[in-house]
mmCIF file of N, CA, C and O in Angstrom:
data_model
loop_
_atom_site.group_PDB
_atom_site.id
_atom_site.type_symbol
_atom_site.label_atom_id
_atom_site.label_comp_id
_atom_site.label_asym_id
_atom_site.label_seq_id
_atom_site.Cartn_x
_atom_site.Cartn_y
_atom_site.Cartn_z
ATOM 1 N N MET L 1 147.859 -80.497 220.687
ATOM 2 C CA MET L 1 148.073 -79.171 221.244
ATOM 3 C C MET L 1 149.550 -78.838 221.097
ATOM 4 O O MET L 1 150.414 -79.589 221.536
ATOM 5 N N GLY L 2 149.848 -77.716 220.496
ATOM 6 C CA GLY L 2 151.214 -77.305 220.252
ATOM 7 C C GLY L 2 151.862 -76.692 221.481
ATOM 8 O O GLY L 2 151.207 -76.360 222.480
ATOM 9 N N TYR L 3 153.166 -76.557 221.391
ATOM 10 C CA TYR L 3 153.946 -75.995 222.493
ATOM 11 C C TYR L 3 153.520 -74.570 222.818
ATOM 12 O O TYR L 3 153.375 -74.209 223.984
ATOM 13 N N GLU L 4 153.308 -73.742 221.782
ATOM 14 C CA GLU L 4 152.937 -72.352 222.009
ATOM 15 C C GLU L 4 151.574 -72.246 222.675
ATOM 16 O O GLU L 4 151.382 -71.432 223.578
ATOM 17 N N HIS L 5 150.643 -73.072 222.226
ATOM 18 C CA HIS L 5 149.307 -73.077 222.823
ATOM 19 C C HIS L 5 149.406 -73.479 224.293
ATOM 20 O O HIS L 5 148.755 -72.892 225.161
ATOM 21 N N SER L 6 150.221 -74.465 224.588
ATOM 22 C CA SER L 6 150.392 -74.928 225.957
ATOM 23 C C SER L 6 150.986 -73.833 226.837
ATOM 24 O O SER L 6 150.555 -73.641 227.980
ATOM 25 N N MET L 7 151.976 -73.112 226.314
ATOM 26 C CA MET L 7 152.599 -72.040 227.095
ATOM 27 C C MET L 7 151.620 -70.898 227.359
ATOM 28 O O MET L 7 151.597 -70.332 228.453
ATOM 29 N N VAL L 8 150.807 -70.562 226.356
ATOM 30 C CA VAL L 8 149.798 -69.516 226.543
ATOM 31 C C VAL L 8 148.779 -69.954 227.587
ATOM 32 O O VAL L 8 148.395 -69.184 228.466
ATOM 33 N N LEU L 9 148.356 -71.221 227.496
ATOM 34 C CA LEU L 9 147.389 -71.744 228.458
ATOM 35 C C LEU L 9 147.944 -71.698 229.884
ATOM 36 O O LEU L 9 147.261 -71.260 230.804
ATOM 37 N N TRP L 10 149.197 -72.135 230.066
ATOM 38 C CA TRP L 10 149.796 -72.094 231.400
ATOM 39 C C TRP L 10 150.055 -70.671 231.868
ATOM 40 O O TRP L 10 149.991 -70.376 233.060
ATOM 41 N N GLY L 11 150.305 -69.759 230.938
ATOM 42 C CA GLY L 11 150.435 -68.351 231.302
ATOM 43 C C GLY L 11 149.130 -67.793 231.839
ATOM 44 O O GLY L 11 149.104 -67.072 232.850
ATOM 45 N N LYS L 12 148.039 -68.155 231.179
ATOM 46 C CA LYS L 12 146.718 -67.714 231.651
ATOM 47 C C LYS L 12 146.388 -68.341 233.000
ATOM 48 O O LYS L 12 145.853 -67.678 233.893
ATOM 49 N N ARG L 13 146.701 -69.615 233.154
ATOM 50 C CA ARG L 13 146.430 -70.296 234.423
ATOM 51 C C ARG L 13 147.245 -69.684 235.561
ATOM 52 O O ARG L 13 146.734 -69.492 236.664
ATOM 53 N N THR L 14 148.507 -69.383 235.278
ATOM 54 C CA THR L 14 149.357 -68.769 236.301
ATOM 55 C C THR L 14 148.833 -67.387 236.671
ATOM 56 O O THR L 14 148.777 -67.035 237.851
ATOM 57 N N GLY L 15 148.446 -66.613 235.676
ATOM 58 C CA GLY L 15 147.882 -65.290 235.941
ATOM 59 C C GLY L 15 146.615 -65.362 236.768
ATOM 60 O O GLY L 15 146.411 -64.568 237.689
ATOM 61 N N MET L 16 145.769 -66.328 236.452
ATOM 62 C CA MET L 16 144.537 -66.487 237.209
ATOM 63 C C MET L 16 144.825 -66.920 238.642
ATOM 64 O O MET L 16 144.195 -66.433 239.585
ATOM 65 N N ALA L 17 145.799 -67.806 238.828
ATOM 66 C CA ALA L 17 146.147 -68.256 240.172
ATOM 67 C C ALA L 17 146.738 -67.118 240.989
ATOM 68 O O ALA L 17 146.412 -66.968 242.182
ATOM 69 N N VAL L 18 147.568 -66.282 240.373
ATOM 70 C CA VAL L 18 148.153 -65.139 241.083
ATOM 71 C C VAL L 18 147.063 -64.139 241.447
ATOM 72 O O VAL L 18 147.040 -63.607 242.568
ATOM 73 N N ALA L 19 146.144 -63.871 240.534
ATOM 74 C CA ALA L 19 145.047 -62.935 240.817
ATOM 75 C C ALA L 19 144.159 -63.470 241.938
ATOM 76 O O ALA L 19 143.766 -62.716 242.836
ATOM 77 N N TYR L 20 143.866 -64.762 241.907
ATOM 78 C CA TYR L 20 143.039 -65.357 242.962
ATOM 79 C C TYR L 20 143.773 -65.316 244.302
ATOM 80 O O TYR L 20 143.182 -65.009 245.330
ATOM 81 N N GLY L 21 145.074 -65.595 244.284
ATOM 82 C CA GLY L 21 145.860 -65.532 245.512
ATOM 83 C C GLY L 21 145.889 -64.122 246.089
ATOM 84 O O GLY L 21 145.794 -63.938 247.298
ATOM 85 N N ALA L 22 146.009 -63.123 245.208
ATOM 86 C CA ALA L 22 145.998 -61.735 245.662
ATOM 87 C C ALA L 22 144.634 -61.376 246.262
ATOM 88 O O ALA L 22 144.558 -60.718 247.315
ATOM 89 N N LEU L 23 143.570 -61.809 245.623
ATOM 90 C CA LEU L 23 142.225 -61.544 246.143
ATOM 91 C C LEU L 23 142.039 -62.183 247.512
ATOM 92 O O LEU L 23 141.524 -61.551 248.440
ATOM 93 N N VAL L 24 142.464 -63.436 247.638
ATOM 94 C CA VAL L 24 142.329 -64.133 248.916
ATOM 95 C C VAL L 24 143.160 -63.433 249.994
ATOM 96 O O VAL L 24 142.720 -63.283 251.131
ATOM 97 N N GLY L 25 144.362 -62.974 249.622
ATOM 98 C CA GLY L 25 145.204 -62.257 250.579
ATOM 99 C C GLY L 25 144.576 -60.959 251.043
ATOM 100 O O GLY L 25 144.627 -60.623 252.231
ATOM 101 N N VAL L 26 143.956 -60.226 250.118
ATOM 102 C CA VAL L 26 143.293 -58.966 250.485
ATOM 103 C C VAL L 26 142.102 -59.230 251.393
ATOM 104 O O VAL L 26 141.913 -58.551 252.405
ATOM 105 N N VAL L 27 141.297 -60.220 251.055
ATOM 106 C CA VAL L 27 140.136 -60.554 251.891
ATOM 107 C C VAL L 27 140.600 -61.019 253.277
ATOM 108 O O VAL L 27 140.019 -60.650 254.293
ATOM 109 N N SER L 28 141.671 -61.785 253.314
ATOM 110 C CA SER L 28 142.215 -62.237 254.590
ATOM 111 C C SER L 28 142.687 -61.048 255.421
ATOM 112 O O SER L 28 142.489 -61.008 256.629
ATOM 113 N N ARG L 29 143.308 -60.077 254.768
ATOM 114 C CA ARG L 29 143.769 -58.883 255.483
ATOM 115 C C ARG L 29 142.583 -58.073 255.994
ATOM 116 O O ARG L 29 142.640 -57.486 257.076
ATOM 117 N N LEU L 30 141.489 -58.034 255.235
ATOM 118 C CA LEU L 30 140.299 -57.308 255.681
ATOM 119 C C LEU L 30 139.677 -57.945 256.917
ATOM 120 O O LEU L 30 138.982 -57.282 257.675
ATOM 121 N N TRP L 31 139.923 -59.248 257.105
ATOM 122 C CA TRP L 31 139.435 -59.923 258.302
ATOM 123 C C TRP L 31 140.388 -59.748 259.475
ATOM 124 O O TRP L 31 140.363 -60.504 260.438
ATOM 125 N N GLU L 32 141.282 -58.759 259.337
ATOM 126 C CA GLU L 32 142.211 -58.353 260.386
ATOM 127 C C GLU L 32 143.229 -59.419 260.742
ATOM 128 O O GLU L 32 143.683 -59.504 261.876
ATOM 129 N N ASP L 33 143.602 -60.247 259.756
ATOM 130 C CA ASP L 33 144.745 -61.135 259.947
ATOM 131 C C ASP L 33 146.011 -60.288 259.839
ATOM 132 O O ASP L 33 145.984 -59.174 259.338
ATOM 133 N N THR L 34 147.117 -60.828 260.304
ATOM 134 C CA THR L 34 148.372 -60.096 260.163
ATOM 135 C C THR L 34 148.827 -60.153 258.710
ATOM 136 O O THR L 34 148.324 -60.947 257.919
ATOM 137 N N TRP L 35 149.788 -59.302 258.370
ATOM 138 C CA TRP L 35 150.289 -59.272 257.002
ATOM 139 C C TRP L 35 150.910 -60.602 256.609
ATOM 140 O O TRP L 35 150.729 -61.067 255.493
ATOM 141 N N SER L 36 151.656 -61.210 257.533
ATOM 142 C CA SER L 36 152.313 -62.473 257.195
ATOM 143 C C SER L 36 151.287 -63.588 256.994
ATOM 144 O O SER L 36 151.445 -64.440 256.117
ATOM 145 N N GLU L 37 150.224 -63.597 257.790
ATOM 146 C CA GLU L 37 149.169 -64.602 257.612
ATOM 147 C C GLU L 37 148.465 -64.416 256.275
ATOM 148 O O GLU L 37 148.205 -65.387 255.559
ATOM 149 N N SER L 38 148.164 -63.173 255.943
ATOM 150 C CA SER L 38 147.491 -62.884 254.680
ATOM 151 C C SER L 38 148.359 -63.268 253.487
ATOM 152 O O SER L 38 147.883 -63.856 252.518
ATOM 153 N N LEU L 39 149.651 -62.946 253.583
ATOM 154 C CA LEU L 39 150.564 -63.270 252.490
ATOM 155 C C LEU L 39 150.718 -64.776 252.315
ATOM 156 O O LEU L 39 150.624 -65.295 251.200
ATOM 157 N N SER L 40 150.898 -65.481 253.416
ATOM 158 C CA SER L 40 151.071 -66.932 253.312
ATOM 159 C C SER L 40 149.781 -67.611 252.846
ATOM 160 O O SER L 40 149.825 -68.582 252.077
ATOM 161 N N PHE L 41 148.635 -67.102 253.268
ATOM 162 C CA PHE L 41 147.361 -67.674 252.832
ATOM 163 C C PHE L 41 147.151 -67.446 251.336
ATOM 164 O O PHE L 41 146.738 -68.354 250.609
ATOM 165 N N GLY L 42 147.459 -66.243 250.857
ATOM 166 C CA GLY L 42 147.310 -65.938 249.437
ATOM 167 C C GLY L 42 148.242 -66.778 248.580
ATOM 168 O O GLY L 42 147.833 -67.321 247.545
ATOM 169 N N ILE L 43 149.494 -66.921 249.004
ATOM 170 C CA ILE L 43 150.452 -67.740 248.260
ATOM 171 C C ILE L 43 150.024 -69.202 248.272
ATOM 172 O O ILE L 43 150.096 -69.900 247.254
ATOM 173 N N GLY L 44 149.547 -69.665 249.418
ATOM 174 C CA GLY L 44 149.084 -71.049 249.519
ATOM 175 C C GLY L 44 147.922 -71.332 248.589
ATOM 176 O O GLY L 44 147.879 -72.389 247.931
ATOM 177 N N MET L 45 146.991 -70.407 248.484
ATOM 178 C CA MET L 45 145.848 -70.608 247.602
ATOM 179 C C MET L 45 146.262 -70.566 246.132
ATOM 180 O O MET L 45 145.733 -71.336 245.316
ATOM 181 N N ALA L 46 147.198 -69.699 245.791
ATOM 182 C CA ALA L 46 147.692 -69.660 244.411
ATOM 183 C C ALA L 46 148.380 -70.976 244.047
ATOM 184 O O ALA L 46 148.156 -71.528 242.974
ATOM 185 N N LEU L 47 149.198 -71.495 244.954
ATOM 186 C CA LEU L 47 149.875 -72.768 244.700
ATOM 187 C C LEU L 47 148.875 -73.923 244.628
ATOM 188 O O LEU L 47 149.045 -74.846 243.823
ATOM 189 N N LEU L 48 147.845 -73.871 245.453
ATOM 190 C CA LEU L 48 146.811 -74.897 245.403
ATOM 191 C C LEU L 48 146.110 -74.894 244.052
ATOM 192 O O LEU L 48 145.886 -75.951 243.455
ATOM 193 N N MET L 49 145.777 -73.707 243.550
ATOM 194 C CA MET L 49 145.125 -73.623 242.243
ATOM 195 C C MET L 49 146.025 -74.159 241.142
ATOM 196 O O MET L 49 145.560 -74.878 240.254
ATOM 197 N N LEU L 50 147.327 -73.831 241.190
ATOM 198 C CA LEU L 50 148.244 -74.354 240.177
ATOM 199 C C LEU L 50 148.344 -75.868 240.265
ATOM 200 O O LEU L 50 148.443 -76.549 239.245
ATOM 201 N N GLY L 51 148.307 -76.414 241.469
ATOM 202 C CA GLY L 51 148.322 -77.862 241.640
ATOM 203 C C GLY L 51 147.084 -78.516 241.061
ATOM 204 O O GLY L 51 147.167 -79.580 240.431
ATOM 205 N N ILE L 52 145.951 -77.893 241.245
ATOM 206 C CA ILE L 52 144.707 -78.420 240.683
ATOM 207 C C ILE L 52 144.757 -78.374 239.161
ATOM 208 O O ILE L 52 144.360 -79.329 238.484
ATOM 209 N N PHE L 53 145.253 -77.250 238.606
ATOM 210 C CA PHE L 53 145.393 -77.159 237.144
ATOM 211 C C PHE L 53 146.328 -78.240 236.622
ATOM 212 O O PHE L 53 146.064 -78.855 235.594
ATOM 213 N N LEU L 54 147.427 -78.473 237.313
ATOM 214 C CA LEU L 54 148.383 -79.488 236.885
ATOM 215 C C LEU L 54 147.761 -80.882 236.935
ATOM 216 O O LEU L 54 147.923 -81.676 236.006
ATOM 217 N N ALA L 55 147.019 -81.171 238.000
ATOM 218 C CA ALA L 55 146.389 -82.484 238.134
ATOM 219 C C ALA L 55 145.349 -82.722 237.038
ATOM 220 O O ALA L 55 145.294 -83.800 236.453
ATOM 221 N N THR L 56 144.551 -81.704 236.729
ATOM 222 C CA THR L 56 143.551 -81.877 235.674
ATOM 223 C C THR L 56 144.224 -82.017 234.308
ATOM 224 O O THR L 56 143.752 -82.768 233.458
ATOM 225 N N ASP L 57 145.332 -81.297 234.097
ATOM 226 C CA ASP L 57 146.058 -81.415 232.843
ATOM 227 C C ASP L 57 146.641 -82.819 232.678
ATOM 228 O O ASP L 57 146.574 -83.401 231.594
ATOM 229 N N ILE L 58 147.185 -83.372 233.735
ATOM 230 C CA ILE L 58 147.733 -84.726 233.689
ATOM 231 C C ILE L 58 146.633 -85.741 233.409
ATOM 232 O O ILE L 58 146.808 -86.667 232.601
ATOM 233 N N ARG L 59 145.477 -85.570 234.049
ATOM 234 C CA ARG L 59 144.363 -86.497 233.811
ATOM 235 C C ARG L 59 143.862 -86.408 232.373
ATOM 236 O O ARG L 59 143.536 -87.419 231.757
ATOM 237 N N LYS L 60 143.807 -85.193 231.814
ATOM 238 C CA LYS L 60 143.354 -85.041 230.429
ATOM 239 C C LYS L 60 144.334 -85.696 229.458
ATOM 240 O O LYS L 60 143.930 -86.311 228.479
ATOM 241 N N ARG L 61 145.629 -85.556 229.732
ATOM 242 C CA ARG L 61 146.626 -86.179 228.856
ATOM 243 C C ARG L 61 146.575 -87.694 228.944
ATOM 244 O O ARG L 61 146.918 -88.380 227.992
ATOM 245 N N ALA L 62 146.151 -88.205 230.098
ATOM 246 C CA ALA L 62 146.047 -89.654 230.253
ATOM 247 C C ALA L 62 144.747 -90.196 229.660
ATOM 248 O O ALA L 62 144.533 -91.404 229.620
ATOM 249 N N GLY L 63 143.847 -89.292 229.226
ATOM 250 C CA GLY L 63 142.604 -89.707 228.606
ATOM 251 C C GLY L 63 141.475 -89.943 229.604
ATOM 252 O O GLY L 63 140.448 -90.513 229.255
ATOM 253 N N LYS L 64 141.650 -89.500 230.825
ATOM 254 C CA LYS L 64 140.605 -89.682 231.849
ATOM 255 C C LYS L 64 139.942 -88.319 232.086
ATOM 256 O O LYS L 64 140.577 -87.379 232.506
ATOM 257 N N ASN L 65 138.664 -88.249 231.856
ATOM 258 C CA ASN L 65 137.947 -87.001 232.118
ATOM 259 C C ASN L 65 137.202 -87.125 233.352
ATOM 260 O O ASN L 65 136.542 -87.124 234.035
#
């Protein structure tokens, strides 16, 4: 896998994590949480998704599926 392919893949993963975090934040706000709770929950979920992507990428590079 080349450098450019890797950067495109991580760009897509980051975009997906940000979109998911925004969705979670909006749903949290609809449940009448405060703005700060919704924002922190959305950011936390986006970071969690990026962590999961990173962990799976590390496992794939190590040859463990």
